[in-house]
Every structure is written in structure tokens, then in C-alpha cells.
PDB file of C-alpha atoms and ligand atoms in Angstrom:
ATOM      1  CA  THR A  30      20.907  53.105   2.334  1.00  0.00           C
ATOM      2  CA  VAL A  31      18.522  56.038   2.514  1.00  0.00           C
ATOM      3  CA  LEU A  32      18.806  58.841   5.051  1.00  0.00           C
ATOM      4  CA  LEU A  33      15.582  60.782   5.601  1.00  0.00           C
ATOM      5  CA  THR A  34      14.749  63.808   7.707  1.00  0.00           C
ATOM      6  CA  LEU A  35      11.099  64.311   8.593  1.00  0.00           C
ATOM      7  CA  GLY A  36       8.668  66.261  10.716  1.00  0.00           C
ATOM      8  CA  PRO A  37       9.009  69.683  12.266  1.00  0.00           C
ATOM      9  CA  THR A  38      11.771  70.872  14.557  1.00  0.00           C
ATOM     10  CA  ARG A  39      10.987  72.450  17.892  1.00  0.00           C
ATOM     11  CA  ASP A  40      13.207  75.055  19.521  1.00  0.00           C
ATOM     12  CA  PRO A  41      12.250  76.016  23.073  1.00  0.00           C
ATOM     13  CA  TRP A  42      12.509  79.484  24.575  1.00  0.00           C
ATOM     14  CA  ASP A  43      11.628  78.386  28.085  1.00  0.00           C
ATOM     15  CA  ALA A  44      10.754  75.116  29.809  1.00  0.00           C
ATOM     16  CA  VAL A  45       7.261  74.835  28.262  1.00  0.00           C
ATOM     17  CA  ARG A  46       7.178  77.137  25.192  1.00  0.00           C
ATOM     18  CA  TYR A  47       8.750  76.682  21.797  1.00  0.00           C
ATOM     19  CA  LEU A  48       8.901  77.731  18.139  1.00  0.00           C
ATOM     20  CA  SER A  49       7.804  75.102  15.624  1.00  0.00           C
ATOM     21  CA  ASN A  50       5.460  74.613  12.636  1.00  0.00           C
ATOM     22  CA  SER A  51       2.552  72.409  11.573  1.00  0.00           C
ATOM     23  CA  SER A  52       4.480  69.775   9.600  1.00  0.00           C
ATOM     24  CA  SER A  53       2.961  66.356  10.410  1.00  0.00           C
ATOM     25  CA  GLY A  54       5.867  64.337   8.984  1.00  0.00           C
ATOM     26  CA  LEU A  55       3.475  62.334   6.778  1.00  0.00           C
ATOM     27  CA  MET A  56       5.345  62.919   3.491  1.00  0.00           C
ATOM     28  CA  GLY A  57       8.601  61.775   5.095  1.00  0.00           C
ATOM     29  CA  ALA A  58       6.953  58.771   6.757  1.00  0.00           C
ATOM     30  CA  CYS A  59       5.529  57.704   3.356  1.00  0.00           C
ATOM     31  CA  LEU A  60       8.973  58.035   1.773  1.00  0.00           C
ATOM     32  CA  ALA A  61      10.583  56.067   4.612  1.00  0.00           C
ATOM     33  CA  VAL A  62       8.103  53.197   4.461  1.00  0.00           C
ATOM     34  CA  SER A  63       8.090  53.007   0.661  1.00  0.00           C
ATOM     35  CA  ALA A  64      11.915  52.991   0.452  1.00  0.00           C
ATOM     36  CA  TRP A  65      11.966  50.249   3.093  1.00  0.00           C
ATOM     37  CA  MET A  66       9.329  48.205   1.196  1.00  0.00           C
ATOM     38  CA  ARG A  67      11.514  48.515  -1.891  1.00  0.00           C
ATOM     39  CA  GLY A  68      14.460  46.970  -0.054  1.00  0.00           C
ATOM     40  CA  ALA A  69      16.472  49.974   1.150  1.00  0.00           C
ATOM     41  CA  VAL A  70      18.115  50.245   4.531  1.00  0.00           C
ATOM     42  CA  VAL A  71      16.307  53.315   5.894  1.00  0.00           C
ATOM     43  CA  LYS A  72      17.558  55.678   8.597  1.00  0.00           C
ATOM     44  CA  VAL A  73      15.243  58.435   9.722  1.00  0.00           C
ATOM     45  CA  VAL A  74      16.091  61.544  11.707  1.00  0.00           C
ATOM     46  CA  CYS A  75      12.723  62.788  12.917  1.00  0.00           C
ATOM     47  CA  GLY A  76      11.402  65.782  14.734  1.00  0.00           C
ATOM     48  CA  PRO A  77       8.335  65.364  16.995  1.00  0.00           C
ATOM     49  CA  ASN A  78       5.662  63.427  15.068  1.00  0.00           C
ATOM     50  CA  ALA A  79       2.872  60.908  15.647  1.00  0.00           C
ATOM     51  CA  PHE A  80       3.972  58.044  13.366  1.00  0.00           C
ATOM     52  CA  ASP A  81       5.146  54.606  14.439  1.00  0.00           C
ATOM     53  CA  LEU A  82       7.521  53.542  11.717  1.00  0.00           C
ATOM     54  CA  PRO A  83       8.096  49.789  11.245  1.00  0.00           C
ATOM     55  CA  PRO A  84      10.798  48.396  13.561  1.00  0.00           C
ATOM     56  CA  GLY A  85      12.950  47.621  10.490  1.00  0.00           C
ATOM     57  CA  ILE A  86      13.475  51.362  10.012  1.00  0.00           C
ATOM     58  CA  GLU A  87      16.201  52.923  12.153  1.00  0.00           C
ATOM     59  CA  THR A  88      14.863  56.086  13.784  1.00  0.00           C
ATOM     60  CA  HIS A  89      16.788  58.876  15.469  1.00  0.00           C
ATOM     61  CA  PRO A  90      14.276  61.133  17.255  1.00  0.00           C
ATOM     62  CA  VAL A  91      15.420  64.707  17.801  1.00  0.00           C
ATOM     63  CA  THR A  92      13.759  67.904  18.936  1.00  0.00           C
ATOM     64  CA  THR A  93      15.750  70.958  17.881  1.00  0.00           C
ATOM     65  CA  ALA A  94      17.125  71.953  14.488  1.00  0.00           C
ATOM     66  CA  ARG A  95      20.671  71.742  15.770  1.00  0.00           C
ATOM     67  CA  GLN A  96      20.088  68.191  16.989  1.00  0.00           C
ATOM     68  CA  MET A  97      18.625  67.281  13.587  1.00  0.00           C
ATOM     69  CA  SER A  98      21.594  68.807  11.821  1.00  0.00           C
ATOM     70  CA  GLU A  99      24.101  66.893  13.955  1.00  0.00           C
ATOM     71  CA  ALA A 100      22.307  63.546  13.636  1.00  0.00           C
ATOM     72  CA  ALA A 101      21.895  63.890   9.857  1.00  0.00           C
ATOM     73  CA  ALA A 102      25.529  64.944   9.356  1.00  0.00           C
ATOM     74  CA  ASP A 103      26.706  61.889  11.343  1.00  0.00           C
ATOM     75  CA  LEU A 104      24.626  59.475   9.252  1.00  0.00           C
ATOM     76  CA  TRP A 105      25.231  61.069   5.839  1.00  0.00           C
ATOM     77  CA  PRO A 106      28.648  59.507   5.030  1.00  0.00           C
ATOM     78  CA  GLY A 107      27.064  56.031   5.325  1.00  0.00           C
ATOM     79  CA  ALA A 108      24.101  56.800   3.033  1.00  0.00           C
ATOM     80  CA  ASP A 109      23.676  56.459  -0.736  1.00  0.00           C
ATOM     81  CA  ILE A 110      20.610  58.662  -0.903  1.00  0.00           C
ATOM     82  CA  GLY A 111      19.612  61.589   1.297  1.00  0.00           C
ATOM     83  CA  CYS A 112      16.093  62.965   1.320  1.00  0.00           C
ATOM     84  CA  CYS A 113      15.193  65.943   3.484  1.00  0.00           C
ATOM     85  CA  THR A 114      11.479  66.399   4.031  1.00  0.00           C
ATOM     86  CA  ALA A 115      11.779  67.931   7.487  1.00  0.00           C
ATOM     87  CA  ALA A 116      10.311  71.384   7.974  1.00  0.00           C
ATOM     88  CA  VAL A 117      13.298  72.707   9.865  1.00  0.00           C
ATOM     89  CA  CYS A 118      12.711  76.017  11.620  1.00  0.00           C
ATOM     90  CA  ASP A 119      15.168  78.396  10.009  1.00  0.00           C
ATOM     91  CA  PHE A 120      15.373  80.459  13.192  1.00  0.00           C
ATOM     92  CA  ARG A 121      15.387  79.600  16.874  1.00  0.00           C
ATOM     93  CA  PRO A 122      14.262  81.827  19.724  1.00  0.00           C
ATOM     94  CA  VAL A 123      16.774  83.260  22.135  1.00  0.00           C
ATOM     95  CA  PRO A 124      15.319  82.927  25.647  1.00  0.00           C
ATOM     96  CA  PRO A 125      14.158  86.389  26.782  1.00  0.00           C
ATOM     97  CA  ARG A 126      15.825  88.186  29.655  1.00  0.00           C
ATOM     98  CA  GLY A 127      14.957  86.726  33.014  1.00  0.00           C
ATOM     99  CA  VAL A 128      14.421  83.146  31.819  1.00  0.00           C
ATOM    100  CA  GLU A 129      16.896  80.826  33.427  1.00  0.00           C
ATOM    101  CA  ALA A 130      17.867  77.510  31.809  1.00  0.00           C
ATOM    102  CA  GLY A 131      15.184  74.873  32.393  1.00  0.00           C
ATOM    103  CA  GLN A 132      12.754  77.344  33.998  1.00  0.00           C
ATOM    104  CA  LYS A 133       9.327  78.593  32.915  1.00  0.00           C
ATOM    105  CA  LEU A 134       8.888  82.335  32.468  1.00  0.00           C
ATOM    106  CA  LYS A 135       6.350  83.501  35.055  1.00  0.00           C
ATOM    107  CA  ARG A 136       3.876  86.130  33.950  1.00  0.00           C
ATOM    108  CA  ARG A 137       4.051  87.620  37.411  1.00  0.00           C
ATOM    109  CA  SER A 138       7.793  88.228  37.080  1.00  0.00           C
ATOM    110  CA  LEU A 139       7.298  90.542  34.072  1.00  0.00           C
ATOM    111  CA  ALA A 140       5.783  93.393  36.077  1.00  0.00           C
ATOM    112  CA  GLY A 141       3.667  94.534  33.097  1.00  0.00           C
ATOM    113  CA  ASP A 142       6.409  94.275  30.425  1.00  0.00           C
ATOM    114  CA  LEU A 143       6.073  91.848  27.535  1.00  0.00           C
ATOM    115  CA  PRO A 144       8.883  89.367  26.955  1.00  0.00           C
ATOM    116  CA  VAL A 145      11.009  90.188  23.902  1.00  0.00           C
ATOM    117  CA  ILE A 146      12.114  87.148  21.968  1.00  0.00           C
ATOM    118  CA  SER A 147      14.796  87.580  19.341  1.00  0.00           C
ATOM    119  CA  LEU A 148      15.748  84.932  16.821  1.00  0.00           C
ATOM    120  CA  GLU A 149      19.029  83.460  15.683  1.00  0.00           C
ATOM    121  CA  GLU A 150      19.751  81.391  12.619  1.00  0.00           C
ATOM    122  CA  ASN A 151      19.532  77.598  12.654  1.00  0.00           C
ATOM    123  CA  PRO A 152      21.707  75.407  10.444  1.00  0.00           C
ATOM    124  CA  ASP A 153      20.331  74.411   7.036  1.00  0.00           C
ATOM    125  CA  VAL A 154      20.434  70.626   7.364  1.00  0.00           C
ATOM    126  CA  LEU A 155      19.975  69.904   3.672  1.00  0.00           C
ATOM    127  CA  LYS A 156      22.539  72.478   2.554  1.00  0.00           C
ATOM    128  CA  GLY A 157      25.060  70.920   4.938  1.00  0.00           C
ATOM    129  CA  LEU A 158      24.494  67.525   3.320  1.00  0.00           C
ATOM    130  CA  GLY A 159      24.738  69.096  -0.155  1.00  0.00           C
ATOM    131  CA  LEU A 160      28.071  70.730   0.612  1.00  0.00           C
ATOM    132  CA  SER A 161      29.584  67.439   1.776  1.00  0.00           C
ATOM    133  CA  LYS A 162      27.922  65.288  -0.903  1.00  0.00           C
ATOM    134  CA  ARG A 163      30.159  62.765  -2.669  1.00  0.00           C
ATOM    135  CA  SER A 164      29.761  62.026  -6.376  1.00  0.00           C
ATOM    136  CA  ASP A 165      28.272  58.602  -5.547  1.00  0.00           C
ATOM    137  CA  GLN A 166      25.519  60.113  -3.375  1.00  0.00           C
ATOM    138  CA  THR A 167      22.121  61.411  -4.465  1.00  0.00           C
ATOM    139  CA  LEU A 168      20.362  64.188  -2.613  1.00  0.00           C
ATOM    140  CA  ILE A 169      16.676  65.089  -2.696  1.00  0.00           C
ATOM    141  CA  GLY A 170      15.125  68.190  -1.191  1.00  0.00           C
ATOM    142  CA  PHE A 171      11.646  69.581  -0.842  1.00  0.00           C
ATOM    143  CA  ALA A 172      10.597  73.138  -1.529  1.00  0.00           C
ATOM    144  CA  ALA A 173       7.440  74.174   0.243  1.00  0.00           C
ATOM    145  CA  GLU A 174       6.518  77.503  -1.278  1.00  0.00           C
ATOM    146  CA  THR A 175       3.952  80.207  -1.555  1.00  0.00           C
ATOM    147  CA  GLY A 176       4.185  82.323  -4.711  1.00  0.00           C
ATOM    148  CA  ASP A 177       6.846  81.583  -7.358  1.00  0.00           C
ATOM    149  CA  LEU A 178       7.065  77.812  -6.973  1.00  0.00           C
ATOM    150  CA  LEU A 179       9.408  76.909  -9.827  1.00  0.00           C
ATOM    151  CA  GLY A 180      11.783  79.850  -9.463  1.00  0.00           C
ATOM    152  CA  GLN A 181      12.291  79.107  -5.773  1.00  0.00           C
ATOM    153  CA  ALA A 182      12.651  75.378  -6.411  1.00  0.00           C
ATOM    154  CA  ARG A 183      15.341  75.947  -9.079  1.00  0.00           C
ATOM    155  CA  LEU A 184      17.252  78.224  -6.722  1.00  0.00           C
ATOM    156  CA  LYS A 185      17.176  75.536  -4.011  1.00  0.00           C
ATOM    157  CA  LEU A 186      18.341  72.847  -6.449  1.00  0.00           C
ATOM    158  CA  ASP A 187      21.476  74.913  -7.200  1.00  0.00           C
ATOM    159  CA  GLU A 188      22.122  76.458  -3.797  1.00  0.00           C
ATOM    160  CA  LYS A 189      21.796  73.194  -1.871  1.00  0.00           C
ATOM    161  CA  ARG A 190      23.533  71.076  -4.571  1.00  0.00           C
ATOM    162  CA  LEU A 191      20.530  68.780  -5.019  1.00  0.00           C
ATOM    163  CA  ASP A 192      19.916  66.108  -7.631  1.00  0.00           C
ATOM    164  CA  LEU A 193      16.157  66.399  -7.334  1.00  0.00           C
ATOM    165  CA  VAL A 194      13.803  68.903  -5.803  1.00  0.00           C
ATOM    166  CA  VAL A 195      10.146  68.234  -5.054  1.00  0.00           C
ATOM    167  CA  ALA A 196       8.248  71.500  -5.047  1.00  0.00           C
ATOM    168  CA  ASN A 197       4.826  71.882  -3.546  1.00  0.00           C
ATOM    169  CA  ARG A 198       2.584  74.807  -2.786  1.00  0.00           C
ATOM    170  CA  VAL A 199       1.674  75.196   0.835  1.00  0.00           C
ATOM    171  CA  ASP A 200      -0.994  77.827   0.182  1.00  0.00           C
ATOM    172  CA  LEU A 201      -3.473  75.554  -1.657  1.00  0.00           C
ATOM    173  CA  PRO A 202      -6.010  73.120  -0.210  1.00  0.00           C
ATOM    174  CA  GLY A 203      -4.983  69.475  -0.833  1.00  0.00           C
ATOM    175  CA  SER A 204      -1.259  70.192  -0.764  1.00  0.00           C
ATOM    176  CA  GLY A 205       1.554  70.703   1.713  1.00  0.00           C
ATOM    177  CA  PHE A 206       1.635  70.649   5.506  1.00  0.00           C
ATOM    178  CA  ASP A 207      -0.756  68.437   7.408  1.00  0.00           C
ATOM    179  CA  SER A 208      -2.622  67.271   4.295  1.00  0.00           C
ATOM    180  CA  PRO A 209      -3.101  63.608   3.220  1.00  0.00           C
ATOM    181  CA  THR A 210      -2.490  64.602  -0.406  1.00  0.00           C
ATOM    182  CA  ASN A 211       0.128  66.640  -2.225  1.00  0.00           C
ATOM    183  CA  SER A 212       0.336  68.450  -5.585  1.00  0.00           C
ATOM    184  CA  VAL A 213       3.969  68.575  -6.605  1.00  0.00           C
ATOM    185  CA  THR A 214       6.292  69.520  -9.419  1.00  0.00           C
ATOM    186  CA  VAL A 215       9.596  67.676  -9.540  1.00  0.00           C
ATOM    187  CA  LEU A 216      12.738  69.173 -11.061  1.00  0.00           C
ATOM    188  CA  ASP A 217      16.007  67.312 -11.515  1.00  0.00           C
ATOM    189  CA  ARG A 218      19.598  68.450 -11.929  1.00  0.00           C
ATOM    190  CA  ASN A 219      19.412  67.759 -15.697  1.00  0.00           C
ATOM    191  CA  GLY A 220      16.608  70.280 -16.137  1.00  0.00           C
ATOM    192  CA  ARG A 221      13.828  67.698 -16.465  1.00  0.00           C
ATOM    193  CA  SER A 222      10.586  68.601 -14.763  1.00  0.00           C
ATOM    194  CA  GLU A 223       7.230  66.896 -14.251  1.00  0.00           C
ATOM    195  CA  GLN A 224       4.055  68.233 -12.736  1.00  0.00           C
ATOM    196  CA  TRP A 225       1.897  65.640 -11.009  1.00  0.00           C
ATOM    197  CA  PRO A 226      -1.802  65.922 -10.173  1.00  0.00           C
ATOM    198  CA  GLU A 227      -3.022  65.996  -6.568  1.00  0.00           C
ATOM    199  CA  LEU A 228      -2.137  62.525  -5.248  1.00  0.00           C
ATOM    200  CA  PRO A 229      -2.159  60.746  -1.883  1.00  0.00           C
ATOM    201  CA  LYS A 230       1.248  61.189  -0.224  1.00  0.00           C
ATOM    202  CA  PRO A 231       2.065  57.420  -0.366  1.00  0.00           C
ATOM    203  CA  GLU A 232       1.656  57.606  -4.150  1.00  0.00           C
ATOM    204  CA  VAL A 233       3.851  60.728  -4.369  1.00  0.00           C
ATOM    205  CA  ALA A 234       6.520  58.890  -2.358  1.00  0.00           C
ATOM    206  CA  TRP A 235       6.406  55.834  -4.610  1.00  0.00           C
ATOM    207  CA  ARG A 236       6.760  58.007  -7.728  1.00  0.00           C
ATOM    208  CA  ILE A 237       9.714  59.903  -6.257  1.00  0.00           C
ATOM    209  CA  TRP A 238      11.680  56.687  -5.807  1.00  0.00           C
ATOM    210  CA  ASP A 239      10.728  55.679  -9.399  1.00  0.00           C
ATOM    211  CA  LEU A 240      12.267  58.917 -10.686  1.00  0.00           C
ATOM    212  CA  LEU A 241      15.726  58.096  -9.365  1.00  0.00           C
ATOM    213  CA  ARG A 242      16.187  55.657 -12.221  1.00  0.00           C
ATOM    214  CA  HIS A 243      16.238  58.584 -14.660  1.00  0.00           C
ATOM    215  CA  LEU A 244      18.837  60.656 -12.829  1.00  0.00           C
TER     216      LEU A 244
HETATM  217  O1  C5P B 586      12.787  75.813   4.111  1.00  0.00           O
HETATM  218  P1  C5P B 586      13.172  75.570   2.683  1.00  0.00           P
HETATM  219  O2  C5P B 586      12.078  75.845   1.705  1.00  0.00           O
HETATM  220  O3  C5P B 586      14.511  76.171   2.305  1.00  0.00           O
HETATM  221  O4  C5P B 586      13.373  73.978   2.611  1.00  0.00           O
HETATM  222  C1  C5P B 586      13.890  73.376   1.447  1.00  0.00           C
HETATM  223  C2  C5P B 586      14.535  72.082   1.795  1.00  0.00           C
HETATM  224  O5  C5P B 586      15.607  72.331   2.715  1.00  0.00           O
HETATM  225  C3  C5P B 586      13.661  71.043   2.450  1.00  0.00           C
HETATM  226  O6  C5P B 586      14.052  69.788   1.898  1.00  0.00           O
HETATM  227  C4  C5P B 586      14.014  71.109   3.926  1.00  0.00           C
HETATM  228  O7  C5P B 586      13.920  69.834   4.532  1.00  0.00           O
HETATM  229  C5  C5P B 586      15.464  71.571   3.894  1.00  0.00           C
HETATM  230  N1  C5P B 586      15.851  72.450   5.008  1.00  0.00           N
HETATM  231  C6  C5P B 586      16.751  71.984   5.952  1.00  0.00           C
HETATM  232  N2  C5P B 586      17.178  72.831   6.964  1.00  0.00           N
HETATM  233  C7  C5P B 586      16.707  74.095   7.046  1.00  0.00           C
HETATM  234  C8  C5P B 586      15.773  74.572   6.102  1.00  0.00           C
HETATM  235  C9  C5P B 586      15.366  73.719   5.107  1.00  0.00           C
HETATM  236  O8  C5P B 586      17.157  70.818   5.876  1.00  0.00           O
HETATM  237  N3  C5P B 586      17.122  74.896   8.042  1.00  0.00           N
END
């Protein structure tokens, strides 16, 4: 049984505006479908995305990071493998003064002032799964980075108690968010690493599942 998180999260600050990111959910959708084709029971907790996953895959659509965290934590005890590809917003906006629950902020009501939006921390979904991981469970994370790719990926492997981390640069063409291809380096808990060329995301997904045999 594989538990996957995918897509962005979306945290609103009034009835029509929100904080999110440009994750399409494609990498997660490829992992979900390929795990399912290889015979796994697949459960997906997904933020807003445009994919129709096959009916054989159990999907739990969510919107906010806190909803994703709750849904993933509920499903985790029943999973053998967890794989978090979701681009969870680390921070959520606090509705500015004057915005009542369920209402849209009206420009007119500001009387020339700009709204001030502060942020508060969202849960780290993957870290939560890592902290409650049993010895018979395997956990995979992604590290979307600019700059020091491997250093950051190693830190995440340790901090989030992962068995495998898939690191990709999000500041290069042909890799990362909203791209049909990905260039990744994979690092496992035993210190093994492999750098793969730019590949279509379905191929990256297939290779990730292959790697689990070596863990
Ligand atoms: O955002 P960051 O680079 O730390 O993401 C690394 C991994 O952690 C990804 O697998 C992502 O899905 C997960 N993550 C999460 N909840 C967060 C932030 C990241 O599950 N709040």
C-alpha cells in the first residue's frame, strides 16, 4: 500500500484569494499511476490539480496544508510506503484585519490603506510521517531546490527521517514545477546516490519504484 501526497496546497486569506504555488502534481500523478500499474494499492492525498487518476486509485482531495497533513496522518498507519511529492506551502496567510470569515475583502473598505497579510507556519506533512514511521515502513521525500542541491537534500533525508530523497533543481529549464520532464539526483539512507539525465516524469517515477529494491 502506497500513500502519496501530490499537487500544491492552497491557503485562503479571504473568500476568493489564496496563497499557493505552481506545482502541477504531474510527478505525483506519474508515481501514483506507475505504483498502481505495478500492483500496489495506492492512496493519494491531493491538493488542487487537473489530473483524473484511474478509478482504482483512492483519492482524498484537500485544499489547505492542514487538511493535507490530517488526511496523510490518518492514512499513514495503513501504508507500507509513503511518498510526498506535494508542494506544501510552508506558511499560510492570516486574514488581514477587517476580513470576516467567508467574506471577500472589498477594496472600497480599505479607505486607501493596503491590507497587511502576515504568515503563520503550516505543518510539515512529510516530517510528521517521518516522526511516526515504523521500522517496516519506507518513506520517500522530494527536495525541490535552488542552489546547493545535494547539501539540502542530505539535510532533508536526516531531518525528516527519510529512506530516499529525490532532489531536483527548480531553477533550470526541463526540471521541476510544471515541466513534463525532470532532472533528478536520488540519495538513499545508506549514502548511495545516482544522478539521472533529464527524463520524462513517467520514466522518473518508474525508476524511483525500481530503486526501492536496493534499500
Ligand atoms: O519544501 P521542502 O523542500 O522542505 O520539501 C521537501 C519534502 O517535504 C517534499 O517531499 C514535500 O512534499 C515535503 N513537505 C511537506 N510539508 C511541508 C513542506 C514540505 O510534506 N510543509
